[in-house]
Amino acid sequence: MTASSSAFPLPGVPAADHAALVARLAAADASVRRIALLELADLEAPELVPSFIAALRDDPSADVRSEAARVLDAWEQPEVVDALCHALLDPDNGVRATAAQSLSELKDAASGAVLCRWADRSEPFVRGAVLRGLRELRDPDAFAPALRALDASAAAVRAEAVVVLGWLKDGRALPPLARVATADADADVRRAAVGAIGFAAAGDTAVVTALLAALRDAEWQVREEAAATLGKLRIAAARDPLVAALDDDYWQVRVRAVRALGQLRDAAAASAVVALLSHTISNLRKEAALALGELRDRATLRALHDALDDRDPEVRKAVRIAIGQIDEASR
């Protein structure tokens, strides 16, 4: 784009009462054009959308183009979505970022068709932003491009692809996601994949194997996510690995592990969990108490009653809840 003191031609014929504001989009001063965009956006007039698209595409000022990208997020229609996708190729970083943000806020499933046409672009930023836009649309047609993107060279693209597949909850994605959960070179991608396979059936051997391997990942964030997903799926075979995770070097992993053990409701884990009631980290003591309430083992009542004097009120509250659950289960 080249700077110019004259405006680009404005398409369409807006309503007469908008003409003065639209004319300001042709002002030589970029700040005047930007303010005109803001005021026109407040009118919420659909006939002005072509002018917003033209500003995004042709205005010589990056500030104006960025404002146009922001304004257009209120108009979810195919030509707008396509214009925002084109803006992902803008030479200005700010414009690209604003366009990506607007695309991430799409809600209409019909927008998926436009995004899918852009989902195999070679530019990592474009591809990642488009996949991010597809995430919450849950468009079944996004499955194929997201699956292909699992092999992208850019980790950010692979991560977005993983999340799209997780939202789609298509069983065909489970084997490749399980592979990514343990084999991807990037920890953030592995963590995303570990969370994404949380829609699997508890009897899916490949998924269970991947999650148990992820519980031993070199990066604590992956281990944390693995513990959470194992608890969510209530994988009975995970009891002993989760008990082992109670000794993880990172308290965040231990918190997730003890919470997961509560979700498994296997009383055989109670003795390992009860030991955490005396841990120095109050959050762990609280989670241990809550887990014991789920495990409902009367043998833990003495330790829970002792914990009623814990110095942390949140722990004491959790202990009272646990005691109540165990007593209720015994009636």
Coordinates of C-alpha atoms in Angstrom, one line a residue:
M1 CA 0.0 0.0 0.0
T2 CA 1.3 3.5 -0.8
A3 CA 0.5 6.6 1.1
S4 CA -1.7 9.1 -0.6
S5 CA -3.4 12.4 0.3
S6 CA -6.5 11.4 -1.6
A7 CA -8.9 8.7 -0.5
F8 CA -9.7 5.4 -2.1
P9 CA -13.0 5.1 -4.0
L10 CA -15.8 4.1 -1.7
P11 CA -18.1 1.4 -3.0
G12 CA -21.9 1.4 -2.7
V13 CA -24.4 4.2 -2.2
P14 CA -25.0 4.7 1.6
A15 CA -28.0 6.4 3.0
A16 CA -28.1 10.1 2.6
D17 CA -27.8 10.8 6.3
H18 CA -24.6 8.8 6.3
A19 CA -23.0 10.7 3.4
A20 CA -21.2 13.3 5.4
L21 CA -19.5 10.7 7.6
V22 CA -18.7 8.5 4.7
A23 CA -17.1 11.5 3.0
R24 CA -14.7 11.8 5.9
L25 CA -13.3 8.4 5.1
A26 CA -11.8 10.2 2.1
A27 CA -10.1 12.9 4.3
A28 CA -6.3 13.4 3.9
D29 CA -5.8 13.0 7.7
A30 CA -5.7 9.4 8.8
S31 CA -6.9 10.3 12.3
V32 CA -10.0 11.9 10.8
R33 CA -10.7 8.8 8.7
R34 CA -10.2 6.6 11.8
I35 CA -12.7 8.6 13.9
A36 CA -15.1 8.5 11.0
L37 CA -14.9 4.7 11.0
L38 CA -15.8 4.7 14.7
E39 CA -18.7 7.0 14.3
L40 CA -20.0 5.1 11.3
A41 CA -19.7 1.8 13.2
D42 CA -22.0 3.2 15.9
L43 CA -24.7 3.6 13.3
E44 CA -24.9 -0.2 12.8
A45 CA -26.0 0.3 9.3
P46 CA -25.5 -2.7 7.0
E47 CA -25.1 -0.6 3.9
L48 CA -21.9 0.8 5.3
V49 CA -20.2 -2.6 5.5
P50 CA -18.7 -2.2 2.0
S51 CA -17.0 1.0 3.1
F52 CA -15.5 -0.7 6.1
I53 CA -14.2 -3.5 3.9
A54 CA -12.7 -0.9 1.5
A55 CA -11.0 0.8 4.4
L56 CA -9.5 -2.5 5.6
R57 CA -8.3 -3.4 2.2
D58 CA -7.1 0.0 0.8
D59 CA -6.5 2.7 3.4
P60 CA -2.8 3.7 3.4
S61 CA -2.8 4.0 7.2
A62 CA -2.2 0.9 9.2
D63 CA -4.1 2.5 12.1
V64 CA -7.2 3.0 10.0
R65 CA -6.9 -0.5 8.5
S66 CA -6.6 -1.9 12.1
E67 CA -9.7 0.0 13.2
A68 CA -11.6 -1.3 10.2
A69 CA -10.7 -4.9 11.1
R70 CA -11.9 -4.2 14.6
V71 CA -15.2 -2.6 13.5
L72 CA -15.9 -5.5 11.1
D73 CA -16.1 -8.0 13.9
A74 CA -19.7 -6.8 14.4
W75 CA -20.7 -7.9 10.9
E76 CA -20.5 -11.7 10.5
Q77 CA -21.2 -12.3 6.8
P78 CA -19.1 -14.1 4.2
E79 CA -17.7 -11.1 2.5
V80 CA -16.6 -9.7 5.8
V81 CA -15.0 -13.0 6.9
D82 CA -13.1 -13.2 3.6
A83 CA -11.9 -9.6 4.0
L84 CA -10.6 -10.3 7.5
C85 CA -8.8 -13.4 6.2
H86 CA -7.2 -11.3 3.5
A87 CA -6.1 -8.8 6.2
L88 CA -4.1 -11.6 7.8
L89 CA -1.7 -11.0 5.0
D90 CA -1.4 -7.2 5.7
P91 CA 2.1 -5.9 5.9
D92 CA 1.4 -4.4 9.3
N93 CA 1.6 -6.6 12.4
G94 CA -1.1 -4.7 14.2
V95 CA -3.5 -5.0 11.4
R96 CA -2.9 -8.8 11.2
A97 CA -3.3 -9.1 14.9
T98 CA -6.6 -7.2 15.0
A99 CA -8.0 -9.2 12.0
A100 CA -7.0 -12.4 13.8
Q101 CA -8.8 -11.3 17.0
S102 CA -12.0 -10.4 15.0
L103 CA -11.9 -13.9 13.4
S104 CA -11.5 -15.5 16.8
E105 CA -14.8 -14.0 17.8
L106 CA -16.9 -15.5 15.0
K107 CA -20.0 -17.4 16.2
D108 CA -22.0 -18.2 13.0
A109 CA -21.3 -21.7 11.8
A110 CA -21.8 -20.4 8.2
S111 CA -18.5 -18.5 8.6
G112 CA -16.8 -21.9 8.6
A113 CA -17.1 -22.3 4.9
V114 CA -15.1 -19.2 4.2
L115 CA -12.5 -20.0 6.9
C116 CA -12.0 -23.5 5.5
R117 CA -11.0 -22.0 2.2
W118 CA -8.1 -20.3 4.0
A119 CA -7.1 -23.2 6.3
D120 CA -4.4 -24.6 4.2
R121 CA -2.5 -21.4 3.5
S122 CA 1.3 -21.8 3.7
E123 CA 1.8 -18.7 6.0
P124 CA 1.9 -20.0 9.6
F125 CA 0.2 -16.8 11.0
V126 CA -2.7 -17.0 8.6
R127 CA -3.2 -20.7 9.1
G128 CA -3.1 -20.5 12.8
A129 CA -5.5 -17.5 12.9
V130 CA -7.9 -19.3 10.6
L131 CA -7.9 -22.4 12.7
R132 CA -8.4 -20.3 15.8
G133 CA -11.5 -18.8 14.2
L134 CA -12.8 -22.3 13.3
R135 CA -12.4 -23.5 16.9
E136 CA -15.7 -22.7 18.4
L137 CA -17.7 -22.9 15.2
R138 CA -17.5 -26.7 15.4
D139 CA -17.8 -26.9 11.6
P140 CA -17.4 -30.6 10.6
D141 CA -15.7 -29.4 7.4
A142 CA -12.8 -28.1 9.5
F143 CA -11.9 -31.7 10.4
A144 CA -9.8 -32.4 7.3
P145 CA -7.7 -29.1 7.3
A146 CA -7.2 -29.4 11.1
L147 CA -6.0 -33.0 10.7
R148 CA -3.5 -31.9 8.0
A149 CA -2.3 -29.1 10.2
L150 CA -1.2 -31.6 12.8
D151 CA 1.9 -32.0 10.6
A152 CA 2.6 -28.3 10.2
S153 CA 6.1 -27.1 10.8
A154 CA 5.0 -24.3 13.1
A155 CA 4.1 -25.4 16.6
A156 CA 1.5 -22.6 17.0
V157 CA -0.4 -24.0 14.0
R158 CA -0.2 -27.6 15.3
A159 CA -1.6 -26.3 18.7
E160 CA -4.5 -24.6 17.0
A161 CA -5.2 -27.7 14.9
V162 CA -5.3 -29.9 18.1
V163 CA -7.8 -27.6 19.7
V164 CA -10.1 -27.6 16.7
L165 CA -10.1 -31.4 16.7
G166 CA -10.8 -31.4 20.4
W167 CA -13.8 -29.1 19.9
L168 CA -15.1 -31.3 17.0
K169 CA -15.0 -34.5 19.2
D170 CA -14.7 -36.7 16.1
G171 CA -13.5 -40.1 17.1
R172 CA -11.4 -40.3 13.9
A173 CA -9.1 -37.7 15.5
L174 CA -8.2 -39.8 18.6
P175 CA -5.4 -41.9 17.2
P176 CA -3.5 -38.9 15.7
L177 CA -4.2 -36.8 18.8
A178 CA -2.9 -39.6 21.0
R179 CA 0.3 -39.7 18.9
V180 CA 0.7 -35.9 19.2
A181 CA 0.2 -36.1 23.0
T182 CA 3.3 -38.1 23.4
A183 CA 5.5 -37.5 20.3
D184 CA 5.2 -33.8 19.4
A185 CA 8.4 -31.9 19.9
D186 CA 6.6 -28.9 21.5
A187 CA 5.4 -29.2 25.1
D188 CA 2.5 -26.8 24.5
V189 CA 1.2 -28.9 21.6
R190 CA 1.5 -32.1 23.7
R191 CA -0.4 -30.5 26.5
A192 CA -3.1 -29.3 24.2
A193 CA -3.4 -32.8 22.7
V194 CA -3.6 -34.4 26.2
G195 CA -6.5 -32.1 27.0
A196 CA -8.1 -32.6 23.6
I197 CA -8.4 -36.4 23.9
G198 CA -10.6 -36.0 27.0
F199 CA -13.7 -36.9 24.9
A200 CA -12.5 -40.5 24.4
A201 CA -14.1 -43.5 26.0
A202 CA -12.5 -44.8 29.1
G203 CA -11.8 -48.1 27.3
D204 CA -9.8 -46.6 24.4
T205 CA -6.5 -48.4 24.9
A206 CA -4.5 -46.0 22.7
V207 CA -5.7 -43.0 24.5
V208 CA -5.2 -44.5 28.0
T209 CA -1.6 -45.5 27.0
A210 CA -0.9 -42.0 25.7
L211 CA -2.3 -40.4 28.9
L212 CA -0.3 -42.6 31.2
A213 CA 2.8 -41.8 29.1
A214 CA 2.0 -38.1 29.3
L215 CA 1.8 -38.4 33.1
R216 CA 5.6 -39.1 32.9
D217 CA 6.3 -36.3 30.4
A218 CA 9.5 -34.2 31.0
E219 CA 7.4 -31.0 31.2
W220 CA 5.3 -30.5 34.3
Q221 CA 2.5 -28.7 32.4
V222 CA 2.0 -31.9 30.3
R223 CA 1.9 -34.1 33.4
E224 CA -0.6 -31.7 35.0
E225 CA -2.9 -31.9 32.0
A226 CA -2.5 -35.7 31.9
A227 CA -3.6 -36.1 35.5
A228 CA -6.6 -33.9 34.9
T229 CA -7.7 -35.8 31.8
L230 CA -7.2 -39.2 33.5
G231 CA -9.5 -38.0 36.3
K232 CA -12.0 -36.7 33.9
L233 CA -12.2 -40.0 32.1
R234 CA -12.1 -41.9 35.4
I235 CA -9.5 -44.4 34.1
A236 CA -9.3 -47.1 36.7
A237 CA -5.9 -48.3 35.6
A238 CA -4.5 -44.8 36.4
R239 CA -4.8 -45.2 40.1
D240 CA -1.3 -46.3 40.9
P241 CA 0.3 -43.9 38.4
L242 CA -1.7 -41.1 39.9
V243 CA -0.6 -42.1 43.4
A244 CA 3.0 -42.0 42.2
A245 CA 2.3 -38.5 40.8
L246 CA 1.5 -37.3 44.4
D247 CA 5.2 -37.2 44.8
D248 CA 5.8 -35.0 41.7
D249 CA 8.3 -32.3 42.0
Y250 CA 5.7 -29.7 41.1
W251 CA 2.8 -29.1 43.4
Q252 CA 0.5 -28.2 40.5
V253 CA 0.8 -31.8 39.2
R254 CA 0.2 -33.1 42.7
V255 CA -3.0 -31.1 43.0
R256 CA -4.3 -32.4 39.7
A257 CA -3.3 -36.0 40.7
V258 CA -5.1 -35.9 44.0
R259 CA -8.2 -34.4 42.4
A260 CA -8.1 -37.1 39.8
L261 CA -7.9 -39.8 42.5
G262 CA -11.0 -38.4 44.1
Q263 CA -12.7 -38.7 40.7
L264 CA -11.7 -42.3 40.4
R265 CA -13.4 -43.1 43.7
D266 CA -11.1 -46.0 44.4
A267 CA -10.8 -46.2 48.1
A268 CA -7.5 -48.1 47.7
A269 CA -5.9 -44.7 47.1
A270 CA -7.2 -43.2 50.4
S271 CA -4.1 -44.0 52.5
A272 CA -1.9 -42.1 50.0
V273 CA -4.3 -39.2 49.8
V274 CA -4.7 -38.9 53.6
A275 CA -1.0 -38.3 54.0
L276 CA -1.4 -35.0 52.1
L277 CA -3.6 -33.5 54.9
S278 CA -0.4 -32.5 56.6
H279 CA 1.4 -31.1 53.6
T280 CA 2.8 -27.6 53.9
I281 CA 0.9 -26.3 50.8
S282 CA -2.6 -25.5 51.9
N283 CA -4.1 -26.0 48.4
L284 CA -2.9 -29.6 48.5
R285 CA -4.4 -30.1 51.9
K286 CA -7.7 -28.8 50.7
E287 CA -7.7 -31.0 47.5
A288 CA -6.8 -34.0 49.6
A289 CA -9.7 -33.4 51.9
L290 CA -12.1 -33.0 49.0
A291 CA -10.7 -36.2 47.4
L292 CA -11.2 -38.1 50.6
G293 CA -14.8 -37.1 50.7
E294 CA -15.2 -38.6 47.2
L295 CA -13.3 -41.8 48.3
R296 CA -15.7 -42.3 51.3
D297 CA -13.3 -44.4 53.3
R298 CA -14.3 -44.3 57.0
A299 CA -10.7 -45.2 57.9
T300 CA -9.8 -41.6 57.0
L301 CA -12.2 -40.0 59.4
R302 CA -9.7 -39.7 62.3
A303 CA -7.2 -37.9 60.1
L304 CA -10.0 -35.6 58.8
H305 CA -11.2 -34.8 62.3
D306 CA -7.7 -33.9 63.3
A307 CA -7.6 -31.6 60.2
L308 CA -10.6 -29.6 61.5
D309 CA -8.0 -27.5 63.3
D310 CA -6.1 -26.6 60.1
R311 CA -4.9 -23.0 60.1
D312 CA -6.5 -22.4 56.6
P313 CA -10.2 -21.8 56.6
E314 CA -10.6 -23.2 53.1
V315 CA -9.0 -26.4 54.2
R316 CA -11.3 -26.6 57.3
K317 CA -14.3 -26.1 55.0
A318 CA -13.1 -28.9 52.7
V319 CA -12.6 -31.2 55.7
R320 CA -16.1 -30.6 56.9
I321 CA -17.5 -31.3 53.5
A322 CA -15.5 -34.6 53.3
I323 CA -16.6 -35.7 56.8
G324 CA -20.2 -35.0 55.8
Q325 CA -19.9 -37.0 52.6
I326 CA -18.4 -40.0 54.4
D327 CA -21.0 -39.9 57.1
E328 CA -23.8 -39.7 54.6
A329 CA -22.4 -42.7 52.6
S330 CA -22.4 -44.7 55.8
R331 CA -26.1 -44.2 56.6

